[in-house]
CSV table of C-alpha atoms in Angstrom, one decimal:
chain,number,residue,atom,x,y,z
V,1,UNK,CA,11.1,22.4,-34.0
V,2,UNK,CA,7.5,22.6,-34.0
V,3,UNK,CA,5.7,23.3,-37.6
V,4,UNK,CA,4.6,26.8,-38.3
V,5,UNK,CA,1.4,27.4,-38.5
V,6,UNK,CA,1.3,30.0,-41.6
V,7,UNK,CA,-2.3,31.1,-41.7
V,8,UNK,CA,-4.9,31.6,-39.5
V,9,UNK,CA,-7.0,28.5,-38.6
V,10,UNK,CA,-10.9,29.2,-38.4
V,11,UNK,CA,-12.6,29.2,-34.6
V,12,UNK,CA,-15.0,26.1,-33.8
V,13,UNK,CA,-14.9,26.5,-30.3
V,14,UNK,CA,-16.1,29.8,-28.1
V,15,UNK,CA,-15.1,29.6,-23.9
V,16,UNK,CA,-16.9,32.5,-22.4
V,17,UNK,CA,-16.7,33.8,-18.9
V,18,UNK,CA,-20.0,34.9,-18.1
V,19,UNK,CA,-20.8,37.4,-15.2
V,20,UNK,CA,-21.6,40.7,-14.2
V,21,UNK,CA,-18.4,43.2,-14.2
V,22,UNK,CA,-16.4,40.2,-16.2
V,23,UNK,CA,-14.4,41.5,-19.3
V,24,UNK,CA,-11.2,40.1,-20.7
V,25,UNK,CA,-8.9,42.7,-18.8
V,26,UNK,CA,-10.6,41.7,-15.6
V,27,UNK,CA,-9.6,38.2,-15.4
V,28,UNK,CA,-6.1,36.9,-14.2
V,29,UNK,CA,-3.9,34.7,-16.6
V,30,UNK,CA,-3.4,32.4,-13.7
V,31,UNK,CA,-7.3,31.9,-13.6
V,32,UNK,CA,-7.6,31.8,-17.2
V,33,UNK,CA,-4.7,29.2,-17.6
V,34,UNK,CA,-6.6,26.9,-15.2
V,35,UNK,CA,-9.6,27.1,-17.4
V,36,UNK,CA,-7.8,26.7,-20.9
V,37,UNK,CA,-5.9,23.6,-19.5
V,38,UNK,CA,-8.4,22.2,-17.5
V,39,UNK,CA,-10.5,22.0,-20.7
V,40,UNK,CA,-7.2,20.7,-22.7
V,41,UNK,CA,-6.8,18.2,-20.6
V,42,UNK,CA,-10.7,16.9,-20.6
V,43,UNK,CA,-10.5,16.7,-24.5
V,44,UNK,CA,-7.5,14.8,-23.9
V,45,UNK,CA,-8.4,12.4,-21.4
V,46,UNK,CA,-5.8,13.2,-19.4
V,47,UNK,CA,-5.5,13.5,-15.5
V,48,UNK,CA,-3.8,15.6,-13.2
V,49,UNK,CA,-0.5,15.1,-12.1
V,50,UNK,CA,-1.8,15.6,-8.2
V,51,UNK,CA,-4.1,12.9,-8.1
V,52,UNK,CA,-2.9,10.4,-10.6
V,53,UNK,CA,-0.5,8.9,-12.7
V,54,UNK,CA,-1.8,7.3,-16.4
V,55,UNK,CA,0.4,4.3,-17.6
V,56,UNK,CA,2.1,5.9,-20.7
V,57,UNK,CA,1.4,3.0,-22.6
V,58,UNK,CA,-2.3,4.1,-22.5
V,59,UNK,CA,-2.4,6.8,-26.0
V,60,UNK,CA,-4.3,9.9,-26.0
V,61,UNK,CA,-6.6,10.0,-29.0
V,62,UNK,CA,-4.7,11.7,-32.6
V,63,UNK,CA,-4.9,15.7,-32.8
V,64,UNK,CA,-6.8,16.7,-29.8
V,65,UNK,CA,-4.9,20.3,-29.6
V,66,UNK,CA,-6.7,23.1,-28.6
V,67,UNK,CA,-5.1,26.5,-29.8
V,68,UNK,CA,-6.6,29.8,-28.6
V,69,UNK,CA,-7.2,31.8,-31.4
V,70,UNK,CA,-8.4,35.0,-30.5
V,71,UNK,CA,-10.6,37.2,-27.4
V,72,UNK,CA,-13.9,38.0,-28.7
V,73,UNK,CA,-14.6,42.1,-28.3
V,74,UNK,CA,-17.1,42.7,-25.9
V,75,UNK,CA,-16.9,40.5,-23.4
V,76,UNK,CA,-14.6,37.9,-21.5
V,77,UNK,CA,-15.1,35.2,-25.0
V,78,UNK,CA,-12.2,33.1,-26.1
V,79,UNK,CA,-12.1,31.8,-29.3
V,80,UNK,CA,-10.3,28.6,-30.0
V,81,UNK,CA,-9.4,26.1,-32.7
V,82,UNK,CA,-10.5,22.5,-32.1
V,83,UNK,CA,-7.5,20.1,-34.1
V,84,UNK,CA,-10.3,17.5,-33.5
V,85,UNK,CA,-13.3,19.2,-33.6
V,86,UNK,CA,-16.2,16.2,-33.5
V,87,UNK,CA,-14.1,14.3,-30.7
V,88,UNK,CA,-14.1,17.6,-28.7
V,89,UNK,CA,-17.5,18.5,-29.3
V,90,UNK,CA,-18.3,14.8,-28.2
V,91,UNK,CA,-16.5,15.2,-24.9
V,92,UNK,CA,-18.0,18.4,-23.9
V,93,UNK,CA,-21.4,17.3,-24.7
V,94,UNK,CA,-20.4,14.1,-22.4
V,95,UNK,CA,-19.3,16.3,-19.9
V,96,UNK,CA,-22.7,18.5,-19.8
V,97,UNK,CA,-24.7,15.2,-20.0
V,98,UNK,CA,-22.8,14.1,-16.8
V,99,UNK,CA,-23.0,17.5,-14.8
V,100,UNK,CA,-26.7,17.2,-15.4
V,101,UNK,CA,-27.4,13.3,-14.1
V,102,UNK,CA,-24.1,13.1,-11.9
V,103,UNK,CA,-25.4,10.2,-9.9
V,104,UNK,CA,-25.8,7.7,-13.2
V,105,UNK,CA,-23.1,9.3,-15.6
V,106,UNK,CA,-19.9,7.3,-16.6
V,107,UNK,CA,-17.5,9.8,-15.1
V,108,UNK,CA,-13.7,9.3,-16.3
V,109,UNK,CA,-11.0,10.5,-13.8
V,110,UNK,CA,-10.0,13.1,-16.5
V,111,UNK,CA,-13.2,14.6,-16.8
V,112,UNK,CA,-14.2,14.7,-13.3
V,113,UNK,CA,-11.0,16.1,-12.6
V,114,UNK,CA,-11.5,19.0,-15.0
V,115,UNK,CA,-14.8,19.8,-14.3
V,116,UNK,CA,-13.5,20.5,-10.6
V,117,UNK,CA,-10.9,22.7,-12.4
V,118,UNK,CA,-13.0,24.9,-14.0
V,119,UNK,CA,-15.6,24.7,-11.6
V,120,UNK,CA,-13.0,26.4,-8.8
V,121,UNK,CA,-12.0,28.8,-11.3
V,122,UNK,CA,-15.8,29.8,-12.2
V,123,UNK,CA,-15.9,30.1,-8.5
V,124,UNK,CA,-13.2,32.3,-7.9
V,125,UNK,CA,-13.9,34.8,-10.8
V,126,UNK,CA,-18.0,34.7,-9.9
V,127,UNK,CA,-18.8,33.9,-13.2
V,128,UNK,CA,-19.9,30.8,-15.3
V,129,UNK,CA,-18.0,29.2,-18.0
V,130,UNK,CA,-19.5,28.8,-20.9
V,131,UNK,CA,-18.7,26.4,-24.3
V,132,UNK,CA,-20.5,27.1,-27.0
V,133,UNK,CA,-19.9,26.1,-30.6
V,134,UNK,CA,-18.7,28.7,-33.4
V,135,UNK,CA,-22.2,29.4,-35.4
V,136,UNK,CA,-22.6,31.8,-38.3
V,137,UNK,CA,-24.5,35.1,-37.7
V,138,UNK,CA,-24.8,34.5,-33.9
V,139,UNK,CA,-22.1,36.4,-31.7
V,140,UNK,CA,-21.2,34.1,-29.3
V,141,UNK,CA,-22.9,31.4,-31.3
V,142,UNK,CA,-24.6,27.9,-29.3
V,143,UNK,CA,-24.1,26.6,-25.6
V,144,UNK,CA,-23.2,23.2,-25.3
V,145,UNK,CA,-21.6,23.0,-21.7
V,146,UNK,CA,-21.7,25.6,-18.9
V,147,UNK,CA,-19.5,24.7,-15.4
V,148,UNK,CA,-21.0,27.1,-12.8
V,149,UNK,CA,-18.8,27.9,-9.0
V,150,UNK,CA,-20.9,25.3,-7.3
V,151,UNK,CA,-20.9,22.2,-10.2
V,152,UNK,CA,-18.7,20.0,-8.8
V,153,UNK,CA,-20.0,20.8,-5.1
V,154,UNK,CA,-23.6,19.5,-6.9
V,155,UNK,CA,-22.1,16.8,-8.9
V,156,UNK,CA,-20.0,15.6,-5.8
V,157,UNK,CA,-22.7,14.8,-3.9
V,158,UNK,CA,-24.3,12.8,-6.3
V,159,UNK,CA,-21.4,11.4,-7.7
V,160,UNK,CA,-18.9,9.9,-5.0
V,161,UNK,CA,-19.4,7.1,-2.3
V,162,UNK,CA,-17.3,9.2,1.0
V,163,UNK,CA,-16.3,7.5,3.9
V,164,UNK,CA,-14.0,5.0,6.0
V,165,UNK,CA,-12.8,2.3,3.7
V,166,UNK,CA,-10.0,-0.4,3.1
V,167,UNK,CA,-8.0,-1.3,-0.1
V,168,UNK,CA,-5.5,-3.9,-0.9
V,169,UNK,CA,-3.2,-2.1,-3.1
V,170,UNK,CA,0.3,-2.4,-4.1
V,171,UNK,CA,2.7,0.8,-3.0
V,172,UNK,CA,4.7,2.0,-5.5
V,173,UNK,CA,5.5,5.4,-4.5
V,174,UNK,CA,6.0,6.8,-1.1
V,175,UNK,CA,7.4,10.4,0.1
V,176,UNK,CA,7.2,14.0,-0.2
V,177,UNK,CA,8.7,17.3,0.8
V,178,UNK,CA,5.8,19.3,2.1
V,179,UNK,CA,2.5,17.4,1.2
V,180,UNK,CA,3.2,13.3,3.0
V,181,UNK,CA,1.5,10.8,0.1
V,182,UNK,CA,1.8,7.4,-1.3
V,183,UNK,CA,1.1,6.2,-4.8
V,184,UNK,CA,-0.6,2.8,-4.9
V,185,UNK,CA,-2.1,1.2,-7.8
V,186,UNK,CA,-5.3,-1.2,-7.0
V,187,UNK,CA,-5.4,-4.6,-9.7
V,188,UNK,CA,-9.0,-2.9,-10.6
V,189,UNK,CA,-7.3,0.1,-12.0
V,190,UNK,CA,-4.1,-1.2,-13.0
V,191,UNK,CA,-3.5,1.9,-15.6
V,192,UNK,CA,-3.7,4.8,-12.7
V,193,UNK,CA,-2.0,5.3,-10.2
V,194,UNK,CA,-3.6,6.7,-7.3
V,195,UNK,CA,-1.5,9.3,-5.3
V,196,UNK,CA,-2.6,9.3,-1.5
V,197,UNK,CA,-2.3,11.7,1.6
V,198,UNK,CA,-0.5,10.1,4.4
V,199,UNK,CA,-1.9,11.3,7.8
V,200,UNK,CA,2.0,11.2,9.9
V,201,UNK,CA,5.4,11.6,9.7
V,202,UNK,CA,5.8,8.1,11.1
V,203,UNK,CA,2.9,6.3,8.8
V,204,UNK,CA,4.8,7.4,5.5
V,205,UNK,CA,7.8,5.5,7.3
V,206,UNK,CA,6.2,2.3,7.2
V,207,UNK,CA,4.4,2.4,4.3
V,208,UNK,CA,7.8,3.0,3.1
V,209,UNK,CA,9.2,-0.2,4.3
V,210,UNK,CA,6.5,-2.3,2.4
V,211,UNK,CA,7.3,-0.9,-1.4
V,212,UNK,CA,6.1,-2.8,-4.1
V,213,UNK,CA,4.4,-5.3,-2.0
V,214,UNK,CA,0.5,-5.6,-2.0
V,215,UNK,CA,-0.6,-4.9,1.6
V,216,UNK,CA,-4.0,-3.4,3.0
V,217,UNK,CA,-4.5,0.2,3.5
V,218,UNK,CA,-7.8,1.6,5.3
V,219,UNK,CA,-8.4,5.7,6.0
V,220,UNK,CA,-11.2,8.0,4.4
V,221,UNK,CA,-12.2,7.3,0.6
V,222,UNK,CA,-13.8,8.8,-2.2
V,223,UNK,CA,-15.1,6.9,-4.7
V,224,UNK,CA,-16.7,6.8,-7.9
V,225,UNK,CA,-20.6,5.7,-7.6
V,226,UNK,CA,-20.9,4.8,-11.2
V,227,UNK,CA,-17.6,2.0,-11.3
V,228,UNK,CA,-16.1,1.8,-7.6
V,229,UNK,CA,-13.5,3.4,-9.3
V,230,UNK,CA,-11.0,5.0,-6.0
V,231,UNK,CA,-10.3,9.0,-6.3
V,232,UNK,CA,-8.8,9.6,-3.0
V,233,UNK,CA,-7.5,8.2,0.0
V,234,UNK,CA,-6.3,9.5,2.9
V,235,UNK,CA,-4.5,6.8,4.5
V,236,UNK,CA,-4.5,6.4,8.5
V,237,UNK,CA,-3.0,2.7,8.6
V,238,UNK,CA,-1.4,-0.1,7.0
V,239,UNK,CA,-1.5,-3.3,8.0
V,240,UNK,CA,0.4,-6.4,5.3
V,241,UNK,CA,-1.2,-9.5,5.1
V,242,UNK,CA,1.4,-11.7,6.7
V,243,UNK,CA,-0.6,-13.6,9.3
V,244,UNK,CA,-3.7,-15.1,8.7
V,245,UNK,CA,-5.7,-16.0,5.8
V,246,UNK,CA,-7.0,-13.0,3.6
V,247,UNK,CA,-10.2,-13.0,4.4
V,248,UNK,CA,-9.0,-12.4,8.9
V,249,UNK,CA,-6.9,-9.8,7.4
V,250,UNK,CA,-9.9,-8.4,5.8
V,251,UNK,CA,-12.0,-8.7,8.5
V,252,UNK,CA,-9.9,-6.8,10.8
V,253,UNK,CA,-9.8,-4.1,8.6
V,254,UNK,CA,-13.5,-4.0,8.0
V,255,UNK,CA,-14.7,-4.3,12.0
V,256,UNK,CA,-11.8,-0.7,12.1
V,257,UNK,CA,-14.1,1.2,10.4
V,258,UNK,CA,-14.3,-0.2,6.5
V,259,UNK,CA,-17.2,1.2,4.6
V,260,UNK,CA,-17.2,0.9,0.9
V,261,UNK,CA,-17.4,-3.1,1.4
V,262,UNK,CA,-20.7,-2.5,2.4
V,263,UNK,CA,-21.6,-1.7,-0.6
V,264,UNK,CA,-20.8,-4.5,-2.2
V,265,UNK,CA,-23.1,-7.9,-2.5
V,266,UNK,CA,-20.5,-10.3,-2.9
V,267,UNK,CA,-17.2,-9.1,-1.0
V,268,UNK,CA,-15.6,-12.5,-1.2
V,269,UNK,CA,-16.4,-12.7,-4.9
V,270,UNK,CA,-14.7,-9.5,-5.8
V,271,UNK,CA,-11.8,-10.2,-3.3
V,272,UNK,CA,-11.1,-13.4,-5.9
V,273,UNK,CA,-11.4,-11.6,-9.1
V,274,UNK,CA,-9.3,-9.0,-7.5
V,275,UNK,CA,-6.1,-11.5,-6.6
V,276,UNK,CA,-7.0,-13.6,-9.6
V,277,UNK,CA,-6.3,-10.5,-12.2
């Protein structure tokens, strides 16, 4: 069992909803729960099970629990207790630094993932969510982050290269009951695993016959500006590299569409450090 926590611990941390006609009996748990662990997750690092899955061999940083302490009268205000305080306070200042230059920030799946969180629930509440730090004598005290409905819309734009592209990735997951996906994991992001759509029935059959073997996928990407770091895929076709030499394969692949190699100076270059890791 857990430990019991026998007295009250003191606020650091106020999360308000802000917007006209918003007050704490207004707003639906279910809304509320995506905020609170949306912003659990961004102090912990941590991704969403959807999209990704982190290596557990990667640590989250010591005592990053958020605990809600308390709903501030008056308003739609949250009060909650930082375990960490400065490494929370660091991240959400990252995260407002970021929403405000999206195009040059150092986004981390976890935060982009929870700004979109928060962002969809600001959106679907019309309100904005606000972080501001506990200060004495001031009600709702100082902003340091606010995630409006259309932030990650804004910092999308700005943020992700979209478009036909082409990975060589190793499948290690394939299936699902409803939703068609495939999990891959790319040598340049060998701690995440990225969980794809699948556009047909048929496609997740083959990609199923090639798992755990590195082959080359192409379909429509999203991926981060800052670090080429992959987001999403929607795969449309597989193709292994059996025939050929890698650079034909690749080739093929490109004159089908691939974009994101365009982007790249030196394609060849980071095709070697890619099989050479």
């Amino acid at each position: 069992m857990g430990k019991t926590i026998q007295k009250k611990p003191q606020s650091d941390l106020i999360i308000r909803l802000a917007g006209p006609g918003v007050k704490p009996w207004a707003v639906p748990l279910r809304q509320l729960n995506r905020v609170l662990g949306a912003v659990q997750r961004l102090v912990e690092q941590r991704e969403t099970d959807e999209e990704t899955e982190v290596s557990e061999d990667l640590p989250l940083g010591p005592g990053r629990t958020l605990t809600l302490l308390g709903v501030k009268v008056g308003s739609a205000a949250y009060a909650v207790g930082a375990q960490n305080r400065d490494a929370t306070f660091h991240e959400l200042k990252l995260t407002q630094q970021s929403v405000a230059n999206p195009s040059s920030a150092e986004w981390t799946p976890a935060r982009l993932s929870s700004v979109e969180e928060i962002s969809s629930a600001a959106r679907a509440l019309g309100c904005w969510v606000e972080f501001r730090e506990v200060v004495a004598g001031k009600k709702f005290g100082d902003v340091i982050a606010t995630i409006g409905p259309d932030t990650y819309s804004e910092v999308s734009r700005s943020a992700f290269i979209v478009g036909s592209t082409s990975v060589y990735a190793r499948i290690e997951r394939v299936g699902g009951a409803q939703t068609m996906f495939c999990g891959i994991r790319l040598a340049s992001q060998p701690a995440r695993m990225v969980m794809c759509r699948v556009s047909d029935e048929g496609l997740v059959r083959k990609l199923g016959q090639y798992m755990y073997q590195e082959v080359f996928l192409s379909g429509h990407g999203m991926w981060l500006r800052s670090n080429r770091m992959l987001k999403k895929l929607t795969i449309v076709s597989v193709e292994p590299p059996k025939t050929g030499s890698f650079t034909e394969a690749l080739k093929r692949i490109h004159d089908a569409g691939g974009f994101v190699w365009d982007q790249i100076p030196d394609p060849r270059a980071a095709i070697a450090e890619l099989r050479g890791r």
